[in-house]
Short mmCIF file of C-alpha atoms in Angstrom, two decimals:
data_model
loop_
_atom_site.label_atom_id
_atom_site.label_comp_id
_atom_site.label_asym_id
_atom_site.label_seq_id
_atom_site.Cartn_x
_atom_site.Cartn_y
_atom_site.Cartn_z
CA UNK A 1 0.00 0.00 0.00
CA UNK A 2 1.33 3.44 -0.96
CA UNK A 3 1.76 5.86 1.89
CA UNK A 4 0.30 9.35 1.62
CA UNK A 5 2.64 12.33 1.38
CA UNK A 6 1.31 13.50 4.76
CA UNK A 7 2.14 10.15 6.37
CA UNK A 8 5.65 10.16 4.94
CA UNK A 9 6.19 13.76 6.02
CA UNK A 10 5.02 13.00 9.55
CA UNK A 11 7.33 10.03 9.70
CA UNK A 12 10.32 12.07 8.53
CA UNK A 13 9.46 14.77 11.05
CA UNK A 14 9.40 12.27 13.89
CA UNK A 15 12.74 10.87 12.71
CA UNK A 16 14.30 14.33 12.71
CA UNK A 17 12.96 14.99 16.21
CA UNK A 18 14.65 11.83 17.46
CA UNK A 19 18.05 12.85 16.13
CA UNK A 20 20.48 14.67 18.45
CA UNK A 21 19.38 18.23 18.06
CA UNK A 22 22.75 19.89 17.41
CA UNK A 23 23.05 17.86 14.18
CA UNK A 24 20.05 19.70 12.77
CA UNK A 25 21.62 23.10 13.35
CA UNK A 26 24.24 25.04 11.48
CA UNK A 27 27.78 23.90 12.09
CA UNK A 28 28.39 26.92 14.31
CA UNK A 29 27.08 26.64 17.83
CA UNK A 30 24.59 29.39 18.63
CA UNK A 31 25.20 32.23 21.02
CA UNK A 32 22.82 31.96 23.97
CA UNK A 33 21.34 35.13 25.47
CA UNK A 34 19.02 34.76 28.46
CA UNK A 35 17.28 37.83 29.90
CA UNK A 36 15.43 37.37 33.21
CA UNK A 37 13.53 40.33 34.63
CA UNK A 38 12.83 40.64 38.36
CA UNK A 39 9.21 40.38 39.59
CA UNK A 40 7.76 41.26 36.19
CA UNK A 41 4.22 39.90 35.86
CA UNK A 42 2.55 37.77 33.18
CA UNK A 43 0.40 40.71 32.06
CA UNK A 44 3.00 43.46 32.29
CA UNK A 45 4.00 43.71 28.60
CA UNK A 46 1.90 44.48 25.57
CA UNK A 47 2.25 41.16 23.77
CA UNK A 48 0.91 39.43 26.89
CA UNK A 49 -2.04 41.77 27.28
CA UNK A 50 -0.87 44.97 28.98
CA UNK A 51 -2.64 48.15 27.91
CA UNK A 52 -0.74 50.29 30.42
CA UNK A 53 2.87 49.73 29.41
CA UNK A 54 4.44 50.66 26.09
CA UNK A 55 6.65 47.74 25.08
CA UNK A 56 7.14 48.01 21.30
CA UNK A 57 10.47 46.17 21.22
CA UNK A 58 9.22 43.17 23.18
CA UNK A 59 6.05 43.14 21.11
CA UNK A 60 8.17 43.12 17.95
CA UNK A 61 10.38 40.38 19.40
CA UNK A 62 7.28 38.26 19.97
CA UNK A 63 6.05 38.95 16.43
CA UNK A 64 9.43 37.83 15.07
CA UNK A 65 9.61 34.79 17.31
CA UNK A 66 7.59 32.67 19.71
CA UNK A 67 5.50 33.40 22.80
CA UNK A 68 5.55 30.82 25.57
CA UNK A 69 2.17 31.09 27.30
CA UNK A 70 2.54 28.10 29.66
CA UNK A 71 6.10 28.79 30.78
CA UNK A 72 6.85 28.22 34.47
CA UNK A 73 9.54 29.07 36.95
CA UNK A 74 10.10 26.61 39.79
CA UNK A 75 9.26 29.07 42.55
CA UNK A 76 7.21 32.19 43.10
CA UNK A 77 10.22 34.01 44.57
CA UNK A 78 13.67 34.85 43.27
CA UNK A 79 16.44 32.88 45.02
CA UNK A 80 14.92 29.43 44.47
CA UNK A 81 13.74 30.36 40.98
CA UNK A 82 17.24 31.46 39.96
CA UNK A 83 18.80 28.36 41.52
CA UNK A 84 16.67 26.26 39.19
CA UNK A 85 17.73 28.22 36.12
CA UNK A 86 21.36 27.59 37.01
CA UNK A 87 21.01 23.89 37.90
CA UNK A 88 18.03 22.66 35.90
CA UNK A 89 16.60 21.26 39.13
CA UNK A 90 13.83 22.03 41.59
CA UNK A 91 15.02 24.34 44.40
CA UNK A 92 14.36 21.78 47.13
CA UNK A 93 16.48 19.25 45.24
CA UNK A 94 19.51 21.56 45.47
CA UNK A 95 18.75 22.89 48.96
CA UNK A 96 18.01 26.43 47.77
CA UNK A 97 14.32 26.47 48.70
CA UNK A 98 14.81 28.48 51.89
CA UNK A 99 17.41 30.77 53.45
CA UNK A 100 19.56 30.02 56.48
CA UNK A 101 17.08 32.06 58.54
CA UNK A 102 14.01 30.28 57.18
CA UNK A 103 13.11 33.10 54.78
CA UNK A 104 12.09 32.49 51.20
CA UNK A 105 15.19 34.21 49.80
CA UNK A 106 18.79 34.72 50.84
CA UNK A 107 19.61 37.93 52.65
CA UNK A 108 22.93 39.79 52.53
CA UNK A 109 25.93 38.33 54.36
CA UNK A 110 24.39 34.87 54.52
CA UNK A 111 26.49 31.76 55.22
CA UNK A 112 24.39 29.84 52.67
CA UNK A 113 24.62 29.68 48.90
CA UNK A 114 24.49 27.46 45.84
CA UNK A 115 26.84 24.56 46.52
CA UNK A 116 30.15 24.82 44.61
CA UNK A 117 29.71 21.17 43.63
CA UNK A 118 26.60 21.97 41.65
CA UNK A 119 27.28 21.95 37.92
CA UNK A 120 25.69 25.13 36.63
CA UNK A 121 24.62 25.72 33.06
CA UNK A 122 27.51 28.18 32.83
CA UNK A 123 29.94 25.37 33.70
CA UNK A 124 28.39 23.06 31.12
CA UNK A 125 28.68 25.72 28.43
CA UNK A 126 32.18 26.72 29.48
CA UNK A 127 33.22 23.09 29.12
CA UNK A 128 31.73 23.17 25.63
CA UNK A 129 33.97 26.10 24.69
CA UNK A 130 31.66 29.03 25.36
CA UNK A 131 32.63 32.39 26.82
CA UNK A 132 30.29 32.97 29.77
CA UNK A 133 29.18 36.05 31.64
CA UNK A 134 26.46 37.25 33.99
CA UNK A 135 25.40 40.88 33.99
CA UNK A 136 22.83 41.62 36.68
CA UNK A 137 21.32 40.18 39.84
CA UNK A 138 22.80 36.91 41.16
CA UNK A 139 21.11 36.17 44.54
CA UNK A 140 22.55 32.70 45.03
CA UNK A 141 25.07 33.64 47.72
CA UNK A 142 27.22 36.72 48.24
CA UNK A 143 30.20 35.08 49.94
CA UNK A 144 33.28 34.51 47.75
CA UNK A 145 32.71 30.75 47.54
CA UNK A 146 29.27 31.29 46.02
CA UNK A 147 29.90 34.12 43.56
CA UNK A 148 29.25 33.60 39.82
CA UNK A 149 32.96 33.57 39.07
CA UNK A 150 33.19 30.38 41.17
CA UNK A 151 30.18 28.87 39.36
CA UNK A 152 31.30 28.78 35.74
CA UNK A 153 31.09 32.42 34.69
CA UNK A 154 34.21 34.02 33.25
CA UNK A 155 33.03 37.44 34.39
CA UNK A 156 30.40 39.12 36.50
CA UNK A 157 29.00 42.65 36.64
CA UNK A 158 26.02 43.29 38.89
CA UNK A 159 24.47 43.28 42.34
CA UNK A 160 24.73 40.08 44.41
CA UNK A 161 21.14 40.15 45.73
CA UNK A 162 17.86 42.09 45.47
CA UNK A 163 17.78 45.84 44.92
CA UNK A 164 15.71 46.38 48.09
CA UNK A 165 18.32 44.81 50.39
CA UNK A 166 19.81 48.09 51.50
CA UNK A 167 20.97 49.56 54.79
CA UNK A 168 18.12 50.65 57.05
CA UNK A 169 16.97 50.43 60.65
CA UNK A 170 17.14 46.87 61.90
CA UNK A 171 19.06 45.73 58.82
CA UNK A 172 22.80 46.23 59.39
CA UNK A 173 23.64 45.22 55.85
CA UNK A 174 26.43 46.72 53.75
CA UNK A 175 25.62 49.43 51.20
CA UNK A 176 24.11 47.83 48.08
CA UNK A 177 27.21 46.83 46.12
CA UNK A 178 27.78 46.81 42.40
CA UNK A 179 30.46 44.22 41.71
CA UNK A 180 32.82 43.47 38.88
CA UNK A 181 33.95 39.87 39.21
CA UNK A 182 34.71 39.61 42.93
CA UNK A 183 35.39 43.27 43.72
CA UNK A 184 32.98 46.03 44.72
CA UNK A 185 33.18 48.91 42.26
CA UNK A 186 30.30 51.09 43.49
CA UNK A 187 28.48 51.20 46.83
CA UNK A 188 25.78 52.16 47.31
CA UNK A 189 25.01 51.83 43.62
CA UNK A 190 22.55 54.25 42.03
CA UNK A 191 19.62 51.93 41.30
CA UNK A 192 18.15 54.38 38.80
CA UNK A 193 21.03 53.56 36.47
CA UNK A 194 21.13 49.77 36.77
CA UNK A 195 19.09 48.96 33.66
CA UNK A 196 21.08 51.44 31.59
CA UNK A 197 24.45 50.23 32.88
CA UNK A 198 23.56 46.57 32.45
CA UNK A 199 22.46 47.23 28.87
CA UNK A 200 25.67 49.05 27.99
CA UNK A 201 27.74 46.29 29.59
CA UNK A 202 25.84 43.59 27.67
CA UNK A 203 26.37 45.31 24.34
CA UNK A 204 30.06 45.83 25.10
CA UNK A 205 30.37 42.14 25.95
CA UNK A 206 28.78 41.07 22.66
CA UNK A 207 31.10 43.36 20.76
CA UNK A 208 34.14 41.87 22.47
CA UNK A 209 33.03 38.24 22.03
CA UNK A 210 31.40 38.39 18.61
CA UNK A 211 33.95 35.94 17.15
CA UNK A 212 33.33 33.11 19.61
CA UNK A 213 30.23 31.39 20.98
CA UNK A 214 29.03 33.10 24.15
CA UNK A 215 26.49 32.64 26.91
CA UNK A 216 25.21 35.98 28.17
CA UNK A 217 23.00 35.71 31.24
CA UNK A 218 21.30 39.06 31.87
CA UNK A 219 19.17 38.95 35.05
CA UNK A 220 17.80 42.49 35.17
CA UNK A 221 17.30 44.21 38.53
CA UNK A 222 13.98 45.77 37.56
CA UNK A 223 11.11 46.23 38.10
CA UNK A 224 12.60 44.84 41.27
CA UNK A 225 11.53 44.35 44.85
CA UNK A 226 11.11 47.91 46.07
CA UNK A 227 7.70 49.54 46.19
CA UNK A 228 8.99 52.35 43.99
CA UNK A 229 11.00 50.75 41.17
CA UNK A 230 13.84 52.66 39.59
CA UNK A 231 14.46 54.06 36.12
CA UNK A 232 16.88 56.49 34.50
CA UNK A 233 15.99 60.11 33.71
CA UNK A 234 14.92 59.23 30.17
CA UNK A 235 12.09 57.03 31.50
CA UNK A 236 11.27 58.28 35.00
CA UNK A 237 7.76 59.75 35.16
CA UNK A 238 7.01 58.92 31.51
CA UNK A 239 4.68 55.89 31.78
CA UNK A 240 0.98 55.63 32.61
CA UNK A 241 1.70 53.39 35.59
CA UNK A 242 4.08 55.26 37.86
CA UNK A 243 7.54 53.94 38.75
CA UNK A 244 6.54 50.34 37.93
CA UNK A 245 5.60 51.28 34.39
CA UNK A 246 8.67 53.49 34.02
CA UNK A 247 10.96 50.60 34.86
CA UNK A 248 9.19 48.21 32.48
CA UNK A 249 9.34 50.66 29.61
CA UNK A 250 13.07 51.05 30.21
CA UNK A 251 13.43 47.25 30.22
CA UNK A 252 11.70 47.26 26.83
CA UNK A 253 14.17 49.89 25.62
CA UNK A 254 16.99 47.69 26.90
CA UNK A 255 15.78 44.71 24.91
CA UNK A 256 15.50 46.90 21.82
CA UNK A 257 19.07 48.10 22.21
CA UNK A 258 20.35 44.55 22.62
CA UNK A 259 18.47 43.23 19.59
CA UNK A 260 19.69 46.17 17.51
CA UNK A 261 23.26 45.42 18.61
CA UNK A 262 22.89 41.77 17.56
CA UNK A 263 21.81 42.93 14.12
CA UNK A 264 24.58 45.52 13.86
CA UNK A 265 27.19 42.94 14.86
CA UNK A 266 25.78 40.42 12.36
CA UNK A 267 24.99 38.02 15.21
CA UNK A 268 21.20 37.71 15.15
CA UNK A 269 21.16 34.78 12.70
CA UNK A 270 23.23 32.73 15.14
CA UNK A 271 21.87 33.86 18.51
CA UNK A 272 19.04 32.30 20.50
CA UNK A 273 17.47 35.00 22.68
CA UNK A 274 15.08 34.14 25.50
CA UNK A 275 13.34 36.81 27.57
CA UNK A 276 11.33 36.05 30.71
CA UNK A 277 10.87 36.84 34.43
CA UNK A 278 12.00 35.14 37.63
CA UNK A 279 8.46 35.14 39.12
CA UNK A 280 5.18 36.99 38.95
CA UNK A 281 4.40 40.51 40.08
CA UNK A 282 3.90 40.84 43.86
CA UNK A 283 0.71 42.10 45.48
CA UNK A 284 0.82 45.86 46.08
CA UNK A 285 -1.82 48.32 47.26
CA UNK A 286 -2.56 50.08 45.02
CA UNK A 287 -1.58 47.46 42.39
CA UNK A 288 1.52 48.10 40.33
CA UNK A 289 2.33 45.00 38.31
CA UNK A 290 -0.16 42.69 36.63
CA UNK A 291 -0.41 38.91 36.31
CA UNK A 292 -3.71 39.04 34.43
CA UNK A 293 -5.47 36.96 33.29
CA UNK A 294 -3.84 34.60 35.79
CA UNK A 295 -4.99 34.30 39.38
CA UNK A 296 -2.80 35.37 42.26
CA UNK A 297 0.37 37.31 42.93
CA UNK A 298 4.08 36.64 43.25
CA UNK A 299 5.73 34.88 46.21
CA UNK A 300 3.35 31.90 46.50
CA UNK A 301 2.32 28.92 44.34
CA UNK A 302 -0.49 30.55 42.38
CA UNK A 303 -0.40 30.73 38.60
CA UNK A 304 0.30 34.44 38.90
CA UNK A 305 3.39 33.67 40.94
CA UNK A 306 4.94 30.86 38.91
CA UNK A 307 3.67 31.19 35.34
CA UNK A 308 5.64 33.91 33.63
CA UNK A 309 5.81 35.47 30.17
CA UNK A 310 8.34 33.98 27.80
CA UNK A 311 9.54 35.22 24.41
CA UNK A 312 11.96 33.27 22.22
CA UNK A 313 13.70 34.62 19.12
CA UNK A 314 16.18 33.11 16.69
CA UNK A 315 15.62 34.15 13.06
CA UNK A 316 15.49 31.17 10.77
CA UNK A 317 15.31 28.64 13.61
CA UNK A 318 12.41 29.71 15.82
CA UNK A 319 9.26 30.34 13.72
CA UNK A 320 7.79 33.84 13.60
CA UNK A 321 4.55 34.87 15.23
CA UNK A 322 3.94 31.49 16.88
CA UNK A 323 2.42 30.75 20.28
CA UNK A 324 3.54 27.67 22.22
CA UNK A 325 0.86 26.58 24.69
CA UNK A 326 2.67 23.46 25.89
CA UNK A 327 3.88 23.31 29.49
CA UNK A 328 7.59 24.05 29.75
CA UNK A 329 9.80 25.49 32.46
CA UNK A 330 12.87 27.59 33.16
CA UNK A 331 14.55 24.38 34.34
CA UNK A 332 14.33 23.16 30.75
CA UNK A 333 16.76 25.82 29.56
CA UNK A 334 19.64 23.91 31.16
CA UNK A 335 19.42 20.74 29.02
CA UNK A 336 18.22 22.69 25.97
CA UNK A 337 21.24 24.99 26.03
CA UNK A 338 23.56 22.05 26.70
CA UNK A 339 22.27 20.15 23.68
CA UNK A 340 22.46 23.20 21.41
CA UNK A 341 26.08 23.62 22.49
CA UNK A 342 26.81 19.99 21.63
CA UNK A 343 27.35 18.98 25.25
CA UNK A 344 25.52 16.78 27.73
CA UNK A 345 24.05 17.38 31.15
CA UNK A 346 25.74 15.69 34.13
CA UNK A 347 24.77 12.04 34.53
CA UNK A 348 25.76 11.73 38.20
CA UNK A 349 22.73 13.65 39.54
CA UNK A 350 19.06 14.17 38.79
CA UNK A 351 18.31 17.06 36.43
CA UNK A 352 14.61 17.89 36.41
CA UNK A 353 14.65 19.99 33.25
CA UNK A 354 14.04 18.50 29.81
CA UNK A 355 15.21 19.52 26.35
CA UNK A 356 12.48 21.65 24.77
CA UNK A 357 14.18 22.41 21.47
CA UNK A 358 11.41 20.61 19.51
CA UNK A 359 8.87 22.95 21.13
CA UNK A 360 10.95 26.04 20.37
CA UNK A 361 11.24 25.14 16.70
CA UNK A 362 7.48 24.76 16.43
CA UNK A 363 7.36 21.08 15.47
CA UNK A 364 3.67 20.21 15.20
CA UNK A 365 4.23 16.86 16.90
CA UNK A 366 6.15 18.32 19.84
CA UNK A 367 4.53 18.04 23.24
CA UNK A 368 5.44 19.02 26.77
CA UNK A 369 8.19 16.73 28.08
CA UNK A 370 6.70 16.87 31.58
CA UNK A 371 4.14 14.40 32.81
CA UNK A 372 3.93 16.50 35.96
CA UNK A 373 5.12 19.89 37.17
CA UNK A 374 5.33 20.54 40.91
CA UNK A 375 4.60 23.77 42.78
CA UNK A 376 6.69 24.09 45.94
CA UNK A 377 6.51 26.77 48.62
CA UNK A 378 9.80 26.57 50.51
CA UNK A 379 9.95 22.84 51.26
CA UNK A 380 6.23 22.11 50.97
CA UNK A 381 4.57 20.59 47.92
CA UNK A 382 1.43 22.69 47.39
CA UNK A 383 0.17 21.78 43.91
CA UNK A 384 0.82 19.68 40.81
CA UNK A 385 0.03 20.23 37.14
CA UNK A 386 -0.35 17.56 34.47
CA UNK A 387 -1.57 18.51 31.01
CA UNK A 388 -4.45 20.96 31.34
CA UNK A 389 -5.09 20.17 35.02
CA UNK A 390 -3.78 21.81 38.16
CA UNK A 391 -4.50 20.25 41.54
CA UNK A 392 -4.06 22.25 44.75
CA UNK A 393 -3.25 19.87 47.57
CA UNK A 394 -4.91 19.91 50.99
CA UNK A 395 -2.19 21.20 53.31
CA UNK A 396 -3.88 21.45 56.71
CA UNK A 397 -1.90 23.74 59.01
CA UNK A 398 0.56 24.73 56.28
CA UNK A 399 -2.02 26.93 54.59
CA UNK A 400 -4.15 25.90 51.64
CA UNK A 401 -7.44 24.20 50.86
CA UNK A 402 -9.07 21.68 53.20
CA UNK A 403 -9.73 19.35 50.27
CA UNK A 404 -8.09 18.98 46.83
CA UNK A 405 -9.07 21.68 44.35
CA UNK A 406 -8.88 20.98 40.62
CA UNK A 407 -8.76 23.58 37.84
CA UNK A 408 -8.67 23.36 34.07
CA UNK A 409 -5.89 25.80 33.17
CA UNK A 410 -6.78 25.72 29.48
CA UNK A 411 -10.53 26.25 29.67
CA UNK A 412 -10.46 28.27 32.91
CA UNK A 413 -7.26 30.32 32.89
CA UNK A 414 -8.41 32.46 35.85
CA UNK A 415 -9.14 29.35 37.97
CA UNK A 416 -12.70 30.34 38.78
CA UNK A 417 -14.28 26.87 38.78
CA UNK A 418 -13.11 24.11 41.14
CA UNK A 419 -14.07 20.94 39.25
CA UNK A 420 -12.61 18.36 41.63
CA UNK A 421 -16.05 16.87 42.26
CA UNK A 422 -16.63 16.39 38.53
CA UNK A 423 -13.33 14.62 37.84
CA UNK A 424 -12.43 12.27 40.72
CA UNK A 425 -10.32 10.18 38.33
CA UNK A 426 -8.16 13.20 37.47
CA UNK A 427 -7.83 14.09 41.15
CA UNK A 428 -6.69 10.55 41.94
CA UNK A 429 -4.20 10.54 39.08
CA UNK A 430 -2.63 13.85 40.08
CA UNK A 431 -2.47 12.84 43.73
CA UNK A 432 -0.59 9.71 42.66
CA UNK A 433 1.84 11.84 40.63
CA UNK A 434 2.86 13.62 43.84
CA UNK A 435 4.33 10.51 45.41
CA UNK A 436 7.41 10.22 43.15
CA UNK A 437 8.18 13.90 43.85
CA UNK A 438 7.93 13.39 47.60
CA UNK A 439 10.23 10.38 47.41
CA UNK A 440 12.81 11.94 45.11
CA UNK A 441 12.71 15.69 45.88
CA UNK A 442 11.02 15.79 49.29
CA UNK A 443 8.03 17.41 50.96
CA UNK A 444 7.82 19.02 54.40
CA UNK A 445 9.58 16.77 56.88
CA UNK A 446 10.20 14.11 54.23
CA UNK A 447 13.71 14.37 52.76
CA UNK A 448 14.02 13.38 49.13
CA UNK A 449 16.33 10.47 48.45
CA UNK A 450 17.84 12.33 45.48
CA UNK A 451 18.06 15.76 47.10
CA UNK A 452 21.42 17.51 47.36
CA UNK A 453 22.91 19.86 49.94
CA UNK A 454 23.39 23.63 49.61
CA UNK A 455 26.71 25.29 50.27
CA UNK A 456 27.73 26.73 53.66
CA UNK A 457 30.61 28.80 54.94
CA UNK A 458 31.64 29.08 58.59
CA UNK A 459 32.65 32.72 58.60
CA UNK A 460 30.82 35.40 56.64
CA UNK A 461 32.34 38.63 55.42
CA UNK A 462 30.35 41.76 54.48
CA UNK A 463 31.19 43.33 51.13
CA UNK A 464 33.66 46.14 51.55
CA UNK A 465 32.81 49.58 50.25
CA UNK A 466 34.24 50.61 46.91
CA UNK A 467 37.44 52.65 47.03
#
């Protein structure tokens, strides 16, 4: 029997998807540019629904590339979320789910940080021959043993923790330091100029490394954690949404400058650019950021906290004007980048991320590589998603529903209808999916059998002031 052209084409497509992905690319390994904003919400830019903020460059980037509308970070708050980007693993698996003081994020002069034995994505790419740099907010430990330059980055320019962690009554922290590599070059840094300085530094880096493959990690400081975000003179007071809007419109300008530099340097045809946020916008009164149409705010396990906007651009490789509605995560960037670089992820530890290159290239047969995605708050498993369904777990004294709550995240994006009573089979299936996570990663007092330890130092040293 003769096969139809469609059948043959589908078969060839599946064969291509099974091949090692770097073989399908150009012989040159792509530059990898990852931009992660701080606390920027799902509905804070125009291409994701904002009518308040002018974001023409991000809107154009989305038109020329792909929007990820079911893209998740592993935590609703920054330290654990960033730990997952670096390690491809859930925060609890690498011990970065909580600070030494029990807080959700690390504070300045903490004895805790990302363990030096963790193999970061920067180390994987460096091993593959990439130049690596971070320009922006680190927040995975400010002691020398934990700095980016000890975790696979050739260079570092930025602040070691959140922009709101400044000296004030009851907080005897050092002045907010701007660092170059392991030295303080400005303290306290003028936060109004961070976006501008980071942008200039990023463009300078691309100019200097245009002839070799590079990994540029640009975790922006804004809109940040303060209640009055910062922006330079060119943007301050210019938006329709106060300081929050000012900072987002400057972030849009920043992305425009970086994309223009890629074109000017003849690098855009060989550079994968991914833009996203570390978690959703926090609750403020009056509201500043927006996670609409999602429910909830940053810092918890709601959709608004952990589902973030994602834009992917690589002319000729990532299709234009496409929306990916498959579940994928920031943890997936680790194995995806490794494969694009022609390297492999470590095989001596569990990596929770999965290669999503088939999704990013728009293959019609590509599906989410995750049977389940887990929502953790510190060390507690609070919810699980599988396919279209999200199940909030009953958590008794830990805060949460008294009984499981089930929502259809495709048909009910705002989570207005609890349908647990209508789908007991789905509830049972998702509850069963939680058990492997508890056994491997952990939950509450249960330690995961494949969890790893964070790093600790015995003596902490505050950052010195700049000369």
